[in-house]
Amino acid sequence: MIGRKSIGRASPLLLILVALASFLVTYNLVILVIQNRPREEQTPVVDDPVIQMPTDLKISGRTRRPFHVAVTATDAPYSKWQCRIMYYWYKNMKDKEGSEMGGFTRILHSGKPDNLMDEIPTFVVDPLPAGMDQGYIVLNRPWAFVQWLEKATIEENYILMAEPDHVFVKPLPNLARGSYPTGFPFFYIKPSEHEKLLRKFFPEEKGPVTNIDPIGNSPVIIQKSQLEKIAPTWMNVSLRMKDDKDTDKAFGWVLEMYGYAVASALHGVQHILRKDFMIQPPWDLKLGNTYIIHYTYGCDYSLKGELTYGKIGEWRFDKRSYLRGPPPRNLSLPPPGVPESVVTLVKMVNEATSNIPGWDD
């Protein structure tokens, strides 16, 4: 009787031990299976918007990979004040945790120095020969990059192509992965809708037009060696597009963006597309996890905080209001109800202008 009672009391403990042993065996078996599955069957570590980053690049160890920030500009007042604000926020974010920003260059395609040479690191290049841009000044952009890449000493292995109307919202890491550069997908760049035109520049033997990414050249983080190959093609394709009446009419002010997209596809370069790379007020309402605010669109609102796009608002911020000189310091803040993206933009412009010496000059 005593023996039976002892066995009865021990049974629950024995069952627990058996269950634990079974769990450990099952756990180790699952881990073994996961580790030995083919790489392409493994679940990606992080999902990237639009195009997923190759898994083998995601799980590789990270070492700091600085990139050079490059922005093309003219010597017009309109370009100058935007560059000053952009450079202010670059300096503000450059050395913060998470940043992989390296050096900075304003590529000035006026052919001569201007009065910002001592304030902003600048490399002067020549504009296109007179008349070649046909009044479309953006065609100087790829030509400026060709000259800069050929003549300048660039220490970093990666380059961020940016624009004067970019404001860095937070420290920017290197979003590129090896030979996969990173770009922002623009909703209005639609290669599949322009196949007939694009076949003039992207022949069928190069593959489907879906190989052309829906991007412009900015913002893009790319290996310097890749850009050195793409830039001359980008310039030549853009010039050819401008000379083609049908293509020029169809693409308009985004022609040079299509030029870069086609040129990179011709070189077999595919971009990781990141919707979180930047936002564009007033259409993007919240900051989210973005890195850049691009203020290319006018922001017009009623005093009730209602968007009046296409009609001058009772409150507005539009960079085109300041073609001949900089905006004043301490711009009025938007009325209640205006989205976070617009409010943040105006506050960041005000902070920059209040801290840049000689702003009103």
XYZ file of N, CA and C in Angstrom, residues 144-323:
540
model
N 25.400 68.353 -64.830
C 26.139 68.782 -63.639
C 26.723 67.581 -62.901
N 25.946 66.504 -62.767
C 26.455 65.309 -62.097
C 27.587 64.663 -62.887
N 27.491 64.651 -64.209
C 28.576 64.088 -65.029
C 29.878 64.815 -64.738
N 29.850 66.138 -64.733
C 31.070 66.919 -64.500
C 31.607 66.727 -63.091
N 30.707 66.755 -62.114
C 31.127 66.617 -60.719
C 31.781 65.265 -60.476
N 31.169 64.206 -60.980
C 31.716 62.859 -60.787
C 33.070 62.701 -61.461
N 33.282 63.386 -62.575
C 34.551 63.288 -63.293
C 35.666 64.083 -62.629
N 35.318 65.221 -62.013
C 36.343 66.164 -61.580
C 36.548 66.236 -60.067
N 35.530 65.932 -59.287
C 35.615 66.116 -57.841
C 36.212 64.898 -57.148
N 36.756 65.123 -55.964
C 37.204 64.030 -55.105
C 36.101 63.730 -54.107
N 35.517 62.559 -54.217
C 34.383 62.174 -53.373
C 34.817 60.973 -52.538
N 34.922 61.150 -51.238
C 35.462 60.104 -50.374
C 34.485 58.961 -50.151
N 33.191 59.251 -50.084
C 32.198 58.225 -49.775
C 31.943 57.335 -50.990
N 31.535 56.101 -50.718
C 31.226 55.146 -51.792
C 29.772 55.220 -52.246
N 28.960 55.987 -51.516
C 27.553 56.158 -51.869
C 27.233 57.643 -51.991
N 26.205 57.941 -52.773
C 25.788 59.327 -52.991
C 24.273 59.418 -52.837
N 23.817 60.434 -52.113
C 22.403 60.785 -52.084
C 22.201 61.954 -53.039
N 21.407 61.737 -54.079
C 21.007 62.843 -54.948
C 19.767 63.482 -54.348
N 19.911 64.737 -53.949
C 18.829 65.459 -53.282
C 18.510 66.732 -54.066
N 17.540 67.494 -53.560
C 17.128 68.731 -54.211
C 17.049 69.854 -53.188
N 17.124 71.112 -53.634
C 17.111 72.232 -52.690
C 15.874 72.285 -51.801
N 14.723 71.809 -52.300
C 13.497 71.887 -51.503
C 13.269 70.629 -50.669
N 14.353 70.026 -50.207
C 14.287 68.903 -49.274
C 14.660 69.384 -47.874
N 13.884 68.977 -46.896
C 14.199 69.258 -45.492
C 14.337 67.915 -44.778
N 15.478 67.697 -44.143
C 15.708 66.453 -43.415
C 14.966 66.501 -42.081
N 14.024 65.578 -41.907
C 13.184 65.552 -40.711
C 13.862 64.808 -39.574
N 14.658 63.795 -39.919
C 15.373 63.028 -38.912
C 16.652 62.485 -39.532
N 17.569 61.968 -38.723
C 18.833 61.436 -39.259
C 18.567 60.363 -40.312
N 19.281 60.464 -41.414
C 19.045 59.553 -42.539
C 20.128 58.485 -42.606
N 19.758 57.207 -42.479
C 20.731 56.123 -42.668
C 20.901 55.837 -44.159
N 21.858 54.997 -44.477
C 22.054 54.581 -45.863
C 21.024 53.498 -46.178
N 20.021 53.857 -46.946
C 18.931 52.937 -47.255
C 19.256 52.010 -48.412
N 20.356 52.271 -49.121
C 20.777 51.385 -50.211
C 21.356 50.110 -49.619
N 21.345 49.041 -50.423
C 21.899 47.767 -49.994
C 22.764 47.203 -51.108
N 24.057 47.383 -50.967
C 24.972 46.861 -51.976
C 24.698 47.475 -53.333
N 24.472 46.632 -54.329
C 24.221 47.116 -55.690
C 22.765 47.502 -55.909
N 21.961 47.472 -54.843
C 20.570 47.901 -54.935
C 20.439 49.312 -54.362
N 20.384 50.339 -55.222
C 20.142 51.691 -54.714
C 18.710 51.816 -54.221
N 18.442 52.892 -53.515
C 17.106 53.135 -52.993
C 16.557 54.426 -53.571
N 15.289 54.387 -53.997
C 14.640 55.573 -54.527
C 13.228 55.705 -53.998
N 12.624 56.844 -54.300
C 11.251 57.117 -53.877
C 10.310 56.912 -55.054
N 9.233 56.136 -54.892
C 8.283 55.914 -55.994
C 7.311 57.084 -56.148
N 7.344 57.728 -57.312
C 6.430 58.835 -57.587
C 5.172 58.301 -58.268
N 4.022 58.741 -57.792
C 2.759 58.212 -58.324
C 2.541 58.625 -59.774
N 3.206 59.692 -60.224
C 2.985 60.179 -61.587
C 4.031 59.673 -62.585
N 4.981 58.887 -62.151
C 5.918 58.250 -63.076
C 5.381 56.856 -63.374
N 4.827 56.681 -64.583
C 4.108 55.456 -64.931
C 4.624 54.902 -66.257
N 5.745 54.202 -66.224
C 6.325 53.670 -67.467
C 5.358 52.805 -68.269
N 4.565 51.993 -67.600
C 3.674 51.078 -68.323
C 2.626 51.822 -69.144
N 2.333 53.061 -68.809
C 1.345 53.842 -69.552
C 1.958 54.589 -70.740
N 3.282 54.505 -70.870
C 3.963 55.236 -71.948
C 4.899 54.304 -72.727
N 4.479 53.048 -72.886
C 5.369 52.064 -73.515
C 5.783 52.475 -74.918
N 4.851 52.968 -75.716
C 5.165 53.327 -77.098
C 6.266 54.393 -77.156
N 6.168 55.402 -76.310
C 7.189 56.448 -76.273
C 8.506 55.925 -75.729
N 8.440 55.160 -74.656
C 9.661 54.708 -73.995
C 10.441 53.712 -74.835
N 9.776 53.013 -75.744
C 10.490 52.072 -76.609
C 11.469 52.790 -77.539
N 11.315 54.099 -77.702
C 12.277 54.861 -78.496
C 13.630 54.931 -77.788
N 13.602 54.777 -76.471
C 14.813 54.935 -75.663
C 15.179 53.652 -74.901
N 14.217 52.755 -74.771
C 14.427 51.502 -74.037
C 13.954 50.359 -74.937
N 14.849 49.834 -75.798
C 14.462 48.834 -76.793
C 13.962 47.539 -76.163
N 13.196 46.780 -76.958
C 12.560 45.570 -76.454
C 13.558 44.534 -75.948
N 14.741 44.483 -76.548
C 15.731 43.499 -76.101
C 16.207 43.755 -74.669
N 15.908 44.941 -74.146
C 16.263 45.254 -72.755
C 15.223 44.736 -71.770
N 14.119 44.201 -72.305
C 13.098 43.648 -71.426
C 11.843 44.493 -71.393
N 10.880 44.129 -70.559
C 9.617 44.870 -70.458
C 9.826 46.263 -69.866
N 8.904 47.171 -70.172
C 9.044 48.530 -69.640
C 8.855 48.551 -68.122
N 8.318 47.472 -67.560
C 8.212 47.400 -66.101
C 9.586 47.307 -65.440
N 10.635 47.080 -66.235
C 12.000 47.135 -65.697
C 12.407 48.566 -65.372
N 11.643 49.534 -65.882
C 11.911 50.942 -65.590
C 11.201 51.295 -64.294
N 11.962 51.680 -63.290
C 11.383 51.982 -61.985
C 10.584 53.290 -62.029
N 9.516 53.406 -61.235
C 8.693 54.624 -61.208
C 9.301 55.704 -60.326
N 10.472 56.176 -60.724
C 11.251 57.084 -59.877
C 11.786 58.253 -60.690
N 12.332 59.223 -59.975
C 13.192 60.225 -60.570
C 14.578 59.990 -60.019
N 15.457 60.940 -60.239
C 16.819 60.766 -59.706
C 16.932 61.215 -58.264
N 15.864 61.801 -57.728
C 15.956 62.348 -56.379
C 14.627 62.174 -55.646
N 14.675 61.693 -54.405
C 15.871 61.246 -53.701
C 16.242 59.819 -54.094
N 17.534 59.626 -54.297
C 18.100 58.310 -54.585
C 19.422 58.194 -53.851
N 19.626 57.079 -53.163
C 20.943 56.762 -52.588
C 21.513 55.620 -53.414
N 22.701 55.826 -53.964
C 23.252 54.899 -54.941
C 24.766 54.823 -54.794
N 25.331 53.691 -55.177
C 26.789 53.571 -55.175
C 27.391 54.564 -56.163
N 28.482 55.168 -55.762
C 29.162 56.133 -56.638
C 29.563 55.486 -57.954
N 30.054 54.253 -57.897
C 30.488 53.566 -59.117
C 29.318 53.346 -60.080
N 28.131 53.086 -59.548
C 26.956 52.920 -60.403
C 26.558 54.250 -61.044
N 26.565 55.305 -60.256
C 26.159 56.618 -60.774
C 27.127 57.121 -61.828
N 28.395 56.785 -61.677
C 29.379 57.186 -62.692
C 29.048 56.582 -64.057
N 28.459 55.400 -64.063
C 28.070 54.757 -65.322
C 26.732 55.287 -65.839
N 25.818 55.531 -64.912
C 24.470 55.935 -65.301
C 24.411 57.391 -65.755
N 25.167 58.265 -65.100
C 25.017 59.715 -65.330
C 25.157 60.130 -66.799
N 26.175 59.681 -67.544
C 26.252 60.082 -68.956
C 25.055 59.596 -69.773
N 24.589 58.382 -69.485
C 23.407 57.855 -70.171
C 22.176 58.673 -69.812
N 22.050 59.008 -68.552
C 20.950 59.854 -68.071
C 20.931 61.181 -68.827
N 22.093 61.785 -68.997
C 22.176 63.055 -69.714
C 21.753 62.892 -71.175
N 22.301 61.871 -71.832
C 22.016 61.681 -73.255
C 20.556 61.304 -73.506
N 19.999 60.431 -72.665
C 18.596 60.047 -72.825
C 17.686 61.256 -72.607
N 17.983 62.061 -71.603
C 17.159 63.246 -71.324
C 17.189 64.226 -72.490
N 18.367 64.440 -73.070
C 18.475 65.342 -74.217
C 17.701 64.801 -75.416
N 17.784 63.505 -75.637
C 17.045 62.891 -76.743
C 15.537 62.998 -76.515
N 15.100 62.799 -75.283
C 13.679 62.934 -74.966
C 13.200 64.358 -75.233
N 14.012 65.337 -74.864
C 13.628 66.733 -75.070
C 13.539 67.062 -76.560
N 14.378 66.447 -77.365
C 14.362 66.694 -78.813
C 13.205 65.992 -79.509
N 12.607 64.995 -78.849
C 11.478 64.275 -79.428
C 10.182 64.992 -79.019
N 9.480 65.553 -79.981
C 8.326 66.400 -79.685
C 7.237 65.653 -78.921
N 6.957 64.418 -79.328
C 5.901 63.656 -78.660
C 6.264 63.339 -77.221
N 7.514 62.949 -77.010
C 7.964 62.616 -75.651
C 7.994 63.865 -74.777
N 8.477 64.957 -75.327
C 8.535 66.213 -74.585
C 7.138 66.651 -74.157
N 6.190 66.527 -75.065
C 4.814 66.927 -74.764
C 4.195 66.023 -73.703
N 4.457 64.739 -73.788
C 3.858 63.781 -72.849
C 4.447 63.892 -71.445
N 5.755 64.096 -71.344
C 6.422 64.068 -70.042
C 6.533 65.443 -69.386
N 6.620 66.495 -70.184
C 6.645 67.840 -69.616
C 7.730 68.042 -68.579
N 7.317 68.570 -67.421
C 8.299 68.938 -66.398
C 8.939 67.738 -65.704
N 8.417 66.515 -65.935
C 9.035 65.335 -65.323
C 9.891 64.570 -66.337
N 10.180 65.171 -67.479
C 10.946 64.486 -68.530
C 12.300 63.997 -68.033
N 13.005 64.839 -67.326
C 14.338 64.459 -66.845
C 14.263 63.332 -65.816
N 13.144 63.241 -65.090
C 12.943 62.138 -64.147
C 12.820 60.821 -64.905
N 12.040 60.840 -65.984
C 11.962 59.654 -66.836
C 13.329 59.332 -67.430
N 14.105 60.364 -67.733
C 15.442 60.149 -68.277
C 16.311 59.331 -67.346
N 16.264 59.662 -66.040
C 17.052 58.885 -65.081
C 16.515 57.467 -64.936
N 15.190 57.326 -64.870
C 14.585 56.001 -64.708
C 14.973 55.080 -65.861
N 14.930 55.614 -67.089
C 15.302 54.824 -68.262
C 16.797 54.509 -68.247
N 17.620 55.494 -67.935
C 19.071 55.299 -67.943
C 19.489 54.216 -66.955
N 18.926 54.223 -65.762
C 19.300 53.212 -64.773
C 18.835 51.823 -65.223
N 17.659 51.765 -65.874
C 17.176 50.471 -66.384
C 18.064 49.968 -67.517
N 18.553 50.849 -68.356
C 19.456 50.458 -69.434
C 20.735 49.823 -68.895
N 21.120 50.230 -67.698
C 22.312 49.664 -67.056
C 21.965 48.489 -66.149
N 20.706 48.045 -66.185
C 20.302 46.892 -65.385
C 20.233 47.155 -63.896
N 20.069 48.423 -63.507
C 20.035 48.784 -62.087
C 18.589 48.887 -61.622
N 18.243 48.103 -60.605
C 16.910 48.131 -60.019
C 16.983 48.754 -58.638
N 16.022 49.617 -58.351
C 16.009 50.328 -57.079
C 15.062 49.675 -56.082
N 15.458 49.670 -54.818
C 14.534 49.374 -53.734
C 13.670 50.616 -53.566
N 12.368 50.463 -53.628
C 11.468 51.615 -53.574
C 10.950 51.804 -52.147
N 11.190 52.992 -51.608
C 10.819 53.284 -50.226
C 9.833 54.442 -50.173
N 8.590 54.113 -49.856
C 7.577 55.159 -49.717
C 7.840 56.033 -48.494
N 8.589 55.508 -47.534
C 8.890 56.284 -46.334
C 10.105 57.178 -46.507
N 10.686 57.200 -47.715
C 11.862 58.039 -47.966
C 11.506 59.511 -47.741
N 10.358 59.938 -48.257
C 9.959 61.329 -48.072
C 8.443 61.472 -48.178
N 7.945 62.617 -47.710
C 6.541 62.971 -47.873
C 6.461 64.286 -48.636
N 5.271 64.541 -49.219
C 5.078 65.747 -50.012
C 3.775 66.437 -49.585
N 3.886 67.417 -48.673
C 2.691 68.173 -48.289
C 2.166 68.956 -49.500
N 0.871 69.227 -49.585
C -0.146 68.951 -48.577
C -0.803 67.579 -48.712
N -0.360 66.794 -49.716
C -1.033 65.511 -49.969
C -0.732 64.478 -48.894
N 0.487 64.443 -48.413
C 0.818 63.557 -47.293
C 0.544 64.324 -46.004
N -0.312 63.782 -45.179
C -0.817 64.535 -44.028
C 0.038 64.391 -42.779
N 0.635 63.207 -42.581
C 1.389 62.939 -41.357
C 2.859 62.672 -41.669
N 3.692 62.875 -40.650
C 5.126 62.602 -40.812
C 5.388 61.111 -40.928
N 4.724 60.321 -40.092
C 4.995 58.889 -40.087
C 6.467 58.633 -39.780
N 7.066 57.729 -40.532
C 8.474 57.389 -40.324
C 9.368 58.000 -41.390
N 8.920 59.085 -42.019
C 9.653 59.652 -43.134
C 10.966 60.296 -42.716
N 11.833 60.484 -43.697
C 13.135 61.108 -43.467
C 13.217 62.515 -44.057
N 12.430 62.786 -45.101
C 12.542 64.050 -45.830
C 11.158 64.627 -46.081
N 11.021 65.950 -45.921
C 9.852 66.673 -46.405
C 10.239 67.360 -47.710
N 9.481 67.102 -48.759
C 9.701 67.712 -50.070
C 8.579 68.732 -50.291
N 8.915 70.019 -50.276
C 7.857 71.031 -50.347
C 7.735 71.622 -51.755
N 7.505 70.739 -52.714
C 7.368 71.184 -54.098
C 5.981 71.726 -54.410
N 4.963 71.303 -53.646
C 3.597 71.751 -53.897
C 3.229 72.919 -52.975
N 2.382 73.798 -53.481
C 1.883 74.878 -52.646
C 0.900 74.362 -51.617
N 0.897 74.995 -50.455
C -0.010 74.609 -49.370
C -0.957 75.784 -49.109
N -2.196 75.651 -49.558
C -3.200 76.709 -49.429
C -4.368 76.222 -48.581
N -4.761 77.030 -47.572
C -5.830 76.632 -46.661
C -6.707 77.833 -46.307
N -7.946 77.528 -46.008
C -8.823 78.541 -45.429
C -8.468 78.708 -43.960
N -9.026 79.745 -43.338
C -8.752 79.951 -41.912
C -9.417 78.890 -41.048
N -10.263 78.053 -41.681
C -10.863 76.918 -40.981
C -10.013 75.657 -41.109
N -8.866 75.786 -41.774
C -7.972 74.646 -41.941
C -8.347 73.750 -43.090
N -9.150 74.251 -44.029
C -9.584 73.444 -45.175
C -8.660 73.698 -46.366
N -8.223 72.623 -47.013
C -7.338 72.731 -48.171
C -8.076 73.378 -49.340
N -7.433 74.374 -49.962
C -8.017 75.050 -51.128
C -7.056 74.951 -52.299
N -6.508 73.770 -52.520
C -5.475 73.594 -53.556
C -6.002 74.052 -54.922
N -5.152 74.799 -55.635
C -5.557 75.370 -56.923
C -6.148 76.760 -56.783
N -6.394 77.166 -55.560
C -6.927 78.494 -55.258
C -6.121 79.071 -54.104
N -5.683 80.299 -54.250
C -4.869 80.922 -53.204
C -5.660 80.962 -51.908
N -5.071 80.398 -50.868
C -5.759 80.284 -49.591
C -5.615 81.522 -48.730
N -6.463 81.602 -47.709
C -6.336 82.695 -46.732
C -5.019 82.567 -45.975
N -4.579 81.314 -45.814
C -3.219 81.059 -45.307
C -2.515 80.199 -46.351
N -1.266 80.530 -46.647
C -0.559 79.727 -47.643
C 0.942 79.720 -47.390
N 1.565 78.624 -47.806
C 3.020 78.571 -47.948
C 3.299 77.898 -49.275
N 3.917 78.646 -50.176
C 4.259 78.151 -51.502
C 5.628 78.716 -51.846
N 6.570 77.846 -52.107
C 7.935 78.311 -52.385
C 7.972 79.267 -53.578
N 7.014 79.141 -54.488
C 6.994 80.003 -55.676
C 6.587 81.438 -55.356
N 6.165 81.664 -54.124
C 5.873 83.034 -53.698
C 7.153 83.826 -53.465
N 8.288 83.110 -53.481
C 9.559 83.740 -53.134
C 10.594 83.489 -54.238
N 10.222 83.836 -55.464
C 11.115 83.625 -56.612
C 12.285 84.605 -56.594
